[in-house]
Short mmCIF file of N, CA and C in Angstrom, two decimals:
data_model
loop_
_atom_site.label_atom_id
_atom_site.label_comp_id
_atom_site.label_asym_id
_atom_site.label_seq_id
_atom_site.Cartn_x
_atom_site.Cartn_y
_atom_site.Cartn_z
N MET F 1 157.87 110.86 158.05
CA MET F 1 157.90 110.68 156.62
C MET F 1 156.53 110.26 156.10
N HIS F 2 155.87 109.29 156.76
CA HIS F 2 154.58 108.81 156.29
C HIS F 2 153.52 109.90 156.39
N ALA F 3 153.52 110.65 157.48
CA ALA F 3 152.54 111.72 157.66
C ALA F 3 152.72 112.78 156.58
N THR F 4 153.95 113.08 156.23
CA THR F 4 154.23 114.06 155.18
C THR F 4 153.68 113.57 153.85
N SER F 5 153.84 112.30 153.55
CA SER F 5 153.31 111.74 152.30
C SER F 5 151.81 111.90 152.23
N LEU F 6 151.13 111.65 153.34
CA LEU F 6 149.68 111.78 153.37
C LEU F 6 149.25 113.23 153.24
N GLU F 7 149.95 114.13 153.93
CA GLU F 7 149.61 115.55 153.87
C GLU F 7 149.78 116.11 152.47
N ARG F 8 150.82 115.67 151.77
CA ARG F 8 151.06 116.13 150.40
C ARG F 8 150.07 115.52 149.42
N GLY F 9 149.38 114.47 149.84
CA GLY F 9 148.46 113.79 148.94
C GLY F 9 149.17 112.87 147.98
N ASP F 10 150.36 112.40 148.37
CA ASP F 10 151.09 111.46 147.52
C ASP F 10 150.23 110.23 147.23
N HIS F 11 150.42 109.66 146.05
CA HIS F 11 149.72 108.43 145.71
C HIS F 11 150.48 107.28 146.34
N CYS F 12 150.13 106.98 147.57
CA CYS F 12 150.81 105.90 148.27
C CYS F 12 149.85 105.19 149.21
N SER F 13 150.23 104.00 149.58
CA SER F 13 149.51 103.21 150.56
C SER F 13 150.48 102.97 151.71
N ILE F 14 150.01 103.17 152.93
CA ILE F 14 150.86 102.99 154.09
C ILE F 14 150.23 101.97 155.02
N ALA F 15 150.98 100.93 155.33
CA ALA F 15 150.50 99.92 156.27
C ALA F 15 151.52 99.79 157.39
N ILE F 16 151.02 99.64 158.60
CA ILE F 16 151.87 99.31 159.74
C ILE F 16 151.59 97.84 160.04
N LEU F 17 152.65 97.07 160.11
CA LEU F 17 152.54 95.63 160.29
C LEU F 17 153.11 95.23 161.64
N ASP F 18 152.59 94.15 162.20
CA ASP F 18 153.21 93.61 163.41
C ASP F 18 154.42 92.78 162.99
N SER F 19 155.08 92.15 163.93
CA SER F 19 156.31 91.41 163.63
C SER F 19 156.07 90.16 162.76
N ARG F 20 154.81 89.73 162.63
CA ARG F 20 154.48 88.57 161.79
C ARG F 20 154.05 88.98 160.38
N GLY F 21 153.93 90.31 160.14
CA GLY F 21 153.50 90.78 158.83
C GLY F 21 152.00 90.99 158.73
N MET F 22 151.30 91.00 159.87
CA MET F 22 149.86 91.23 159.88
C MET F 22 149.60 92.73 159.93
N VAL F 23 148.63 93.21 159.16
CA VAL F 23 148.32 94.63 159.09
C VAL F 23 147.59 95.06 160.36
N VAL F 24 148.16 96.06 161.06
CA VAL F 24 147.51 96.60 162.26
C VAL F 24 146.96 98.00 162.02
N ALA F 25 147.45 98.71 161.00
CA ALA F 25 146.94 100.02 160.61
C ALA F 25 147.22 100.19 159.12
N TRP F 26 146.31 100.93 158.44
CA TRP F 26 146.45 101.02 157.00
C TRP F 26 145.73 102.26 156.50
N HIS F 27 146.33 102.93 155.52
CA HIS F 27 145.71 104.06 154.84
C HIS F 27 146.12 103.99 153.38
N ASP F 28 145.15 104.14 152.50
CA ASP F 28 145.42 104.01 151.07
C ASP F 28 145.06 105.30 150.35
N ASN F 29 146.02 105.90 149.68
CA ASN F 29 145.78 107.09 148.88
C ASN F 29 146.24 106.85 147.45
N LEU F 30 146.14 105.58 147.02
CA LEU F 30 146.53 105.25 145.65
C LEU F 30 145.38 105.53 144.70
N PRO F 31 145.67 105.89 143.44
CA PRO F 31 144.59 106.12 142.48
C PRO F 31 143.72 104.87 142.33
N GLY F 32 142.41 105.06 142.35
CA GLY F 32 141.48 103.96 142.14
C GLY F 32 141.23 103.09 143.35
N ALA F 33 141.75 103.46 144.50
CA ALA F 33 141.59 102.64 145.70
C ALA F 33 140.66 103.33 146.69
N ALA F 34 140.05 102.52 147.54
CA ALA F 34 139.27 103.07 148.64
C ALA F 34 140.26 103.58 149.68
N MET F 35 139.96 104.72 150.30
CA MET F 35 140.89 105.27 151.30
C MET F 35 141.07 104.32 152.48
N PHE F 36 140.04 103.57 152.81
CA PHE F 36 140.15 102.64 153.93
C PHE F 36 139.22 101.47 153.68
N ASP F 37 139.69 100.30 153.94
CA ASP F 37 138.88 99.09 153.83
C ASP F 37 139.14 98.26 155.09
N HIS F 38 138.13 98.15 155.94
CA HIS F 38 138.31 97.46 157.23
C HIS F 38 138.73 96.01 157.07
N ARG F 39 138.50 95.41 155.91
CA ARG F 39 138.87 94.00 155.69
C ARG F 39 140.38 93.81 155.65
N VAL F 40 141.14 94.88 155.47
CA VAL F 40 142.60 94.81 155.39
C VAL F 40 143.22 94.55 156.77
N ILE F 41 142.64 95.15 157.80
CA ILE F 41 143.19 95.04 159.15
C ILE F 41 143.11 93.59 159.63
N GLY F 42 144.21 93.11 160.20
CA GLY F 42 144.26 91.75 160.75
C GLY F 42 144.61 90.67 159.74
N THR F 43 144.91 91.07 158.51
CA THR F 43 145.30 90.09 157.49
C THR F 43 146.78 90.28 157.16
N HIS F 44 147.36 89.30 156.51
CA HIS F 44 148.78 89.33 156.18
C HIS F 44 149.04 90.31 155.03
N VAL F 45 150.20 90.93 155.06
CA VAL F 45 150.59 91.91 154.05
C VAL F 45 150.63 91.31 152.64
N SER F 46 150.72 90.01 152.52
CA SER F 46 150.75 89.37 151.21
C SER F 46 149.49 89.65 150.40
N GLN F 47 148.40 90.11 151.06
CA GLN F 47 147.18 90.45 150.32
C GLN F 47 147.42 91.56 149.30
N PHE F 48 148.48 92.34 149.48
CA PHE F 48 148.80 93.44 148.57
C PHE F 48 149.62 92.99 147.36
N TYR F 49 149.92 91.70 147.27
CA TYR F 49 150.78 91.16 146.22
C TYR F 49 149.95 90.27 145.28
N PRO F 50 150.29 90.23 143.99
CA PRO F 50 149.60 89.33 143.06
C PRO F 50 149.84 87.87 143.44
N ALA F 51 148.98 87.00 142.97
CA ALA F 51 149.02 85.58 143.32
C ALA F 51 150.39 84.94 143.05
N ALA F 52 151.02 85.30 141.94
CA ALA F 52 152.33 84.72 141.62
C ALA F 52 153.36 85.06 142.69
N ASP F 53 153.33 86.30 143.19
CA ASP F 53 154.25 86.71 144.25
C ASP F 53 153.91 86.05 145.59
N VAL F 54 152.62 85.83 145.83
CA VAL F 54 152.21 85.13 147.06
C VAL F 54 152.76 83.71 147.04
N ALA F 55 152.64 83.05 145.88
CA ALA F 55 153.16 81.68 145.75
C ALA F 55 154.66 81.62 145.99
N LEU F 56 155.37 82.68 145.62
CA LEU F 56 156.83 82.75 145.83
C LEU F 56 157.20 83.27 147.21
N GLN F 57 156.19 83.58 148.03
CA GLN F 57 156.37 84.13 149.39
C GLN F 57 157.21 85.40 149.37
N ARG F 58 156.96 86.24 148.35
CA ARG F 58 157.74 87.46 148.19
C ARG F 58 157.60 88.40 149.38
N ALA F 59 156.39 88.55 149.91
CA ALA F 59 156.18 89.45 151.05
C ALA F 59 157.00 88.97 152.26
N ASP F 60 156.95 87.69 152.55
CA ASP F 60 157.72 87.16 153.68
C ASP F 60 159.22 87.34 153.48
N ARG F 61 159.67 87.18 152.25
CA ARG F 61 161.10 87.38 151.95
C ARG F 61 161.49 88.84 152.18
N GLN F 62 160.63 89.77 151.73
CA GLN F 62 160.92 91.18 151.94
C GLN F 62 160.95 91.53 153.42
N LEU F 63 160.04 90.96 154.19
CA LEU F 63 160.03 91.20 155.64
C LEU F 63 161.30 90.68 156.27
N LYS F 64 161.74 89.52 155.86
CA LYS F 64 162.97 88.93 156.41
C LYS F 64 164.17 89.81 156.08
N ILE F 65 164.26 90.27 154.84
CA ILE F 65 165.36 91.15 154.44
C ILE F 65 165.33 92.43 155.26
N ALA F 66 164.14 93.02 155.41
CA ALA F 66 164.02 94.26 156.19
C ALA F 66 164.41 94.03 157.65
N SER F 67 164.07 92.87 158.20
CA SER F 67 164.43 92.60 159.60
C SER F 67 165.94 92.48 159.78
N ILE F 68 166.65 92.02 158.75
CA ILE F 68 168.10 91.86 158.82
C ILE F 68 168.83 93.16 158.46
N LEU F 69 168.40 93.81 157.37
CA LEU F 69 169.10 94.99 156.85
C LEU F 69 168.50 96.32 157.30
N GLY F 70 167.31 96.27 157.86
CA GLY F 70 166.64 97.48 158.30
C GLY F 70 165.58 97.96 157.33
N ALA F 71 165.75 97.64 156.03
CA ALA F 71 164.77 98.05 155.02
C ALA F 71 164.94 97.20 153.77
N ASP F 72 163.89 97.18 152.95
CA ASP F 72 163.94 96.50 151.66
C ASP F 72 163.05 97.27 150.70
N THR F 73 163.51 97.42 149.46
CA THR F 73 162.76 98.14 148.43
C THR F 73 162.55 97.22 147.25
N ARG F 74 161.35 97.28 146.68
CA ARG F 74 161.02 96.44 145.53
C ARG F 74 160.09 97.20 144.60
N GLU F 75 160.30 97.06 143.30
CA GLU F 75 159.41 97.63 142.30
C GLU F 75 158.72 96.47 141.59
N GLY F 76 157.43 96.59 141.37
CA GLY F 76 156.71 95.52 140.68
C GLY F 76 155.21 95.70 140.76
N TRP F 77 154.50 94.61 140.47
CA TRP F 77 153.04 94.62 140.51
C TRP F 77 152.55 94.48 141.94
N TYR F 78 151.50 95.22 142.26
CA TYR F 78 150.85 95.13 143.58
C TYR F 78 149.35 95.08 143.37
N ARG F 79 148.64 94.59 144.38
CA ARG F 79 147.20 94.39 144.29
C ARG F 79 146.47 95.28 145.27
N ARG F 80 145.36 95.85 144.82
CA ARG F 80 144.48 96.62 145.69
C ARG F 80 143.46 95.68 146.32
N ALA F 81 142.76 96.16 147.34
CA ALA F 81 141.72 95.36 148.01
C ALA F 81 140.62 94.96 147.03
N ASN F 82 140.37 95.78 146.00
CA ASN F 82 139.30 95.46 145.04
C ASN F 82 139.76 94.47 143.96
N GLY F 83 141.01 94.02 144.01
CA GLY F 83 141.51 93.03 143.08
C GLY F 83 142.27 93.59 141.89
N SER F 84 142.19 94.89 141.63
CA SER F 84 142.94 95.45 140.52
C SER F 84 144.42 95.48 140.86
N VAL F 85 145.23 95.47 139.83
CA VAL F 85 146.68 95.39 140.00
C VAL F 85 147.31 96.64 139.40
N PHE F 86 148.37 97.14 140.03
CA PHE F 86 149.05 98.34 139.56
C PHE F 86 150.54 98.19 139.75
N TRP F 87 151.31 99.01 139.05
CA TRP F 87 152.77 99.02 139.17
C TRP F 87 153.15 99.99 140.27
N GLY F 88 154.04 99.59 141.16
CA GLY F 88 154.44 100.47 142.24
C GLY F 88 155.80 100.11 142.81
N VAL F 89 156.24 100.95 143.74
CA VAL F 89 157.50 100.75 144.45
C VAL F 89 157.16 100.64 145.93
N THR F 90 157.64 99.59 146.57
CA THR F 90 157.37 99.38 147.99
C THR F 90 158.67 99.46 148.78
N VAL F 91 158.59 100.18 149.89
CA VAL F 91 159.69 100.23 150.85
C VAL F 91 159.15 99.66 152.16
N ILE F 92 159.81 98.63 152.65
CA ILE F 92 159.48 98.04 153.94
C ILE F 92 160.61 98.37 154.89
N GLU F 93 160.26 98.97 156.02
CA GLU F 93 161.26 99.29 157.04
C GLU F 93 160.93 98.55 158.33
N ALA F 94 161.96 98.00 158.95
CA ALA F 94 161.79 97.34 160.24
C ALA F 94 161.61 98.40 161.32
N LEU F 95 160.68 98.16 162.22
CA LEU F 95 160.44 99.05 163.36
C LEU F 95 160.94 98.32 164.59
N GLN F 96 161.99 98.85 165.19
CA GLN F 96 162.61 98.17 166.32
C GLN F 96 162.43 98.97 167.60
N LEU F 97 162.31 98.24 168.71
CA LEU F 97 162.27 98.86 170.02
C LEU F 97 163.67 99.33 170.39
N LYS F 98 163.78 100.13 171.43
CA LYS F 98 165.10 100.64 171.85
C LYS F 98 166.08 99.53 172.16
N ASN F 99 165.58 98.39 172.63
CA ASN F 99 166.46 97.28 172.96
C ASN F 99 166.84 96.44 171.73
N GLY F 100 166.40 96.88 170.53
CA GLY F 100 166.75 96.18 169.30
C GLY F 100 165.75 95.12 168.88
N GLU F 101 164.77 94.83 169.73
CA GLU F 101 163.77 93.82 169.40
C GLU F 101 162.87 94.32 168.27
N LEU F 102 162.57 93.43 167.32
CA LEU F 102 161.69 93.77 166.21
C LEU F 102 160.27 93.96 166.73
N HIS F 103 159.70 95.12 166.47
CA HIS F 103 158.34 95.43 166.90
C HIS F 103 157.34 95.26 165.76
N GLY F 104 157.77 95.50 164.54
CA GLY F 104 156.91 95.40 163.36
C GLY F 104 157.57 96.05 162.17
N TYR F 105 156.75 96.48 161.22
CA TYR F 105 157.27 97.05 159.98
C TYR F 105 156.36 98.17 159.49
N SER F 106 156.94 99.10 158.74
CA SER F 106 156.13 100.01 157.94
C SER F 106 156.26 99.51 156.50
N HIS F 107 155.16 99.57 155.77
CA HIS F 107 155.09 99.07 154.40
C HIS F 107 154.46 100.18 153.57
N VAL F 108 155.29 100.88 152.80
CA VAL F 108 154.81 102.01 152.01
C VAL F 108 154.94 101.65 150.53
N THR F 109 153.82 101.75 149.82
CA THR F 109 153.81 101.49 148.39
C THR F 109 153.41 102.77 147.67
N ARG F 110 154.25 103.20 146.75
CA ARG F 110 153.96 104.38 145.95
C ARG F 110 153.58 103.94 144.54
N HIS F 111 152.52 104.54 144.05
CA HIS F 111 152.09 104.31 142.68
C HIS F 111 153.20 104.80 141.76
N SER F 112 153.52 104.04 140.75
CA SER F 112 154.59 104.40 139.83
C SER F 112 154.15 104.09 138.41
N ARG F 113 154.72 104.80 137.49
CA ARG F 113 154.43 104.51 136.08
C ARG F 113 155.20 103.25 135.71
N ASP F 114 154.50 102.30 135.13
CA ASP F 114 155.13 101.07 134.68
C ASP F 114 156.11 101.41 133.57
N PRO F 115 157.40 101.13 133.76
CA PRO F 115 158.39 101.49 132.75
C PRO F 115 158.19 100.75 131.43
N ARG F 116 157.41 99.67 131.46
CA ARG F 116 157.16 98.92 130.23
C ARG F 116 155.85 99.34 129.56
N GLY F 117 155.14 100.32 130.17
CA GLY F 117 153.93 100.85 129.56
C GLY F 117 152.73 99.94 129.62
N CYS F 118 152.69 99.04 130.59
CA CYS F 118 151.58 98.09 130.66
C CYS F 118 150.39 98.62 131.45
N GLY F 119 150.55 99.68 132.21
CA GLY F 119 149.42 100.31 132.89
C GLY F 119 148.76 99.45 133.96
N HIS F 120 147.48 99.75 134.22
CA HIS F 120 146.72 99.05 135.26
C HIS F 120 146.00 97.85 134.67
N MET F 121 145.80 96.82 135.51
CA MET F 121 145.14 95.62 135.06
C MET F 121 144.29 95.05 136.17
N THR F 122 143.39 94.17 135.79
CA THR F 122 142.65 93.41 136.78
C THR F 122 143.47 92.18 137.11
N ALA F 123 143.21 91.59 138.26
CA ALA F 123 143.99 90.43 138.70
C ALA F 123 143.89 89.29 137.69
N GLY F 124 142.77 89.12 137.04
CA GLY F 124 142.58 88.03 136.09
C GLY F 124 143.47 88.16 134.85
N ARG F 125 143.86 89.38 134.49
CA ARG F 125 144.67 89.60 133.30
C ARG F 125 146.16 89.68 133.60
N VAL F 126 146.52 89.75 134.87
CA VAL F 126 147.91 90.08 135.19
C VAL F 126 148.91 89.03 134.74
N SER F 127 148.62 87.74 134.89
CA SER F 127 149.63 86.74 134.53
C SER F 127 149.92 86.76 133.03
N ARG F 128 148.87 86.85 132.19
CA ARG F 128 149.08 86.90 130.74
C ARG F 128 149.82 88.18 130.36
N GLN F 129 149.39 89.32 130.94
CA GLN F 129 150.03 90.59 130.64
C GLN F 129 151.46 90.66 131.18
N LEU F 130 151.69 90.02 132.32
CA LEU F 130 153.02 90.04 132.91
C LEU F 130 154.02 89.41 131.95
N PHE F 131 153.63 88.30 131.30
CA PHE F 131 154.51 87.69 130.31
C PHE F 131 154.79 88.65 129.18
N MET F 132 153.75 89.34 128.70
CA MET F 132 153.92 90.28 127.59
C MET F 132 154.79 91.46 128.00
N CYS F 133 154.61 91.97 129.21
CA CYS F 133 155.35 93.14 129.65
C CYS F 133 156.82 92.84 129.91
N THR F 134 157.09 91.66 130.43
CA THR F 134 158.47 91.33 130.78
C THR F 134 159.22 90.71 129.61
N GLY F 135 158.49 90.34 128.57
CA GLY F 135 159.13 89.72 127.44
C GLY F 135 159.44 88.25 127.67
N VAL F 136 158.84 87.68 128.71
CA VAL F 136 159.05 86.28 129.02
C VAL F 136 158.01 85.46 128.24
N ALA F 137 158.46 84.44 127.58
CA ALA F 137 157.54 83.58 126.83
C ALA F 137 157.19 82.38 127.69
N ALA F 138 155.93 82.03 127.68
CA ALA F 138 155.50 80.83 128.42
C ALA F 138 156.02 79.60 127.66
N VAL F 139 156.51 78.64 128.40
CA VAL F 139 157.02 77.41 127.80
C VAL F 139 155.89 76.41 127.75
N ALA F 140 155.64 75.85 126.58
CA ALA F 140 154.53 74.89 126.42
C ALA F 140 154.92 73.54 126.93
#
C-alpha cells in the first residue's frame, strides 16, 4: 500500500516507527516539504504534531490505540520538519511479528483539504488560527 502511494505520487508522508514510536525510516511527498530530512530519523513521531497535541501526548495515545486495535485514524493539524503546519489525515497501523509481538508501526499522513478552509499555517500562527477555525473561544 505504501509503495503504491509513493509510485502514484500521492501527497503523503510515510514513516516506519519502532515499538517506542521512534522514526526508523521516513519519506515525505507532502506539498511544501523536503522529500527527506535526515534529522527526522531517530526522533519520536510526536515531531509531526503541533505543540498542543504534543502536550496532550496525542501521538502516544494513537500508538497505544493502534497497538490494541491494530490501527488508528485521525484527522487534524500536523507539522512538517520546517515548522509549517498543514491539515491531514493520519493512519497508524501496528506492525506485528508472526508470534503477535509488536514490532513497530507504519505512520501515513495524507495531505487533506481543511474542511474549515483554514489552509496552511506556520507553527507560530496555529494556536490562534486553531481557535478561529474550530470556533472555540479562548477563555480570559
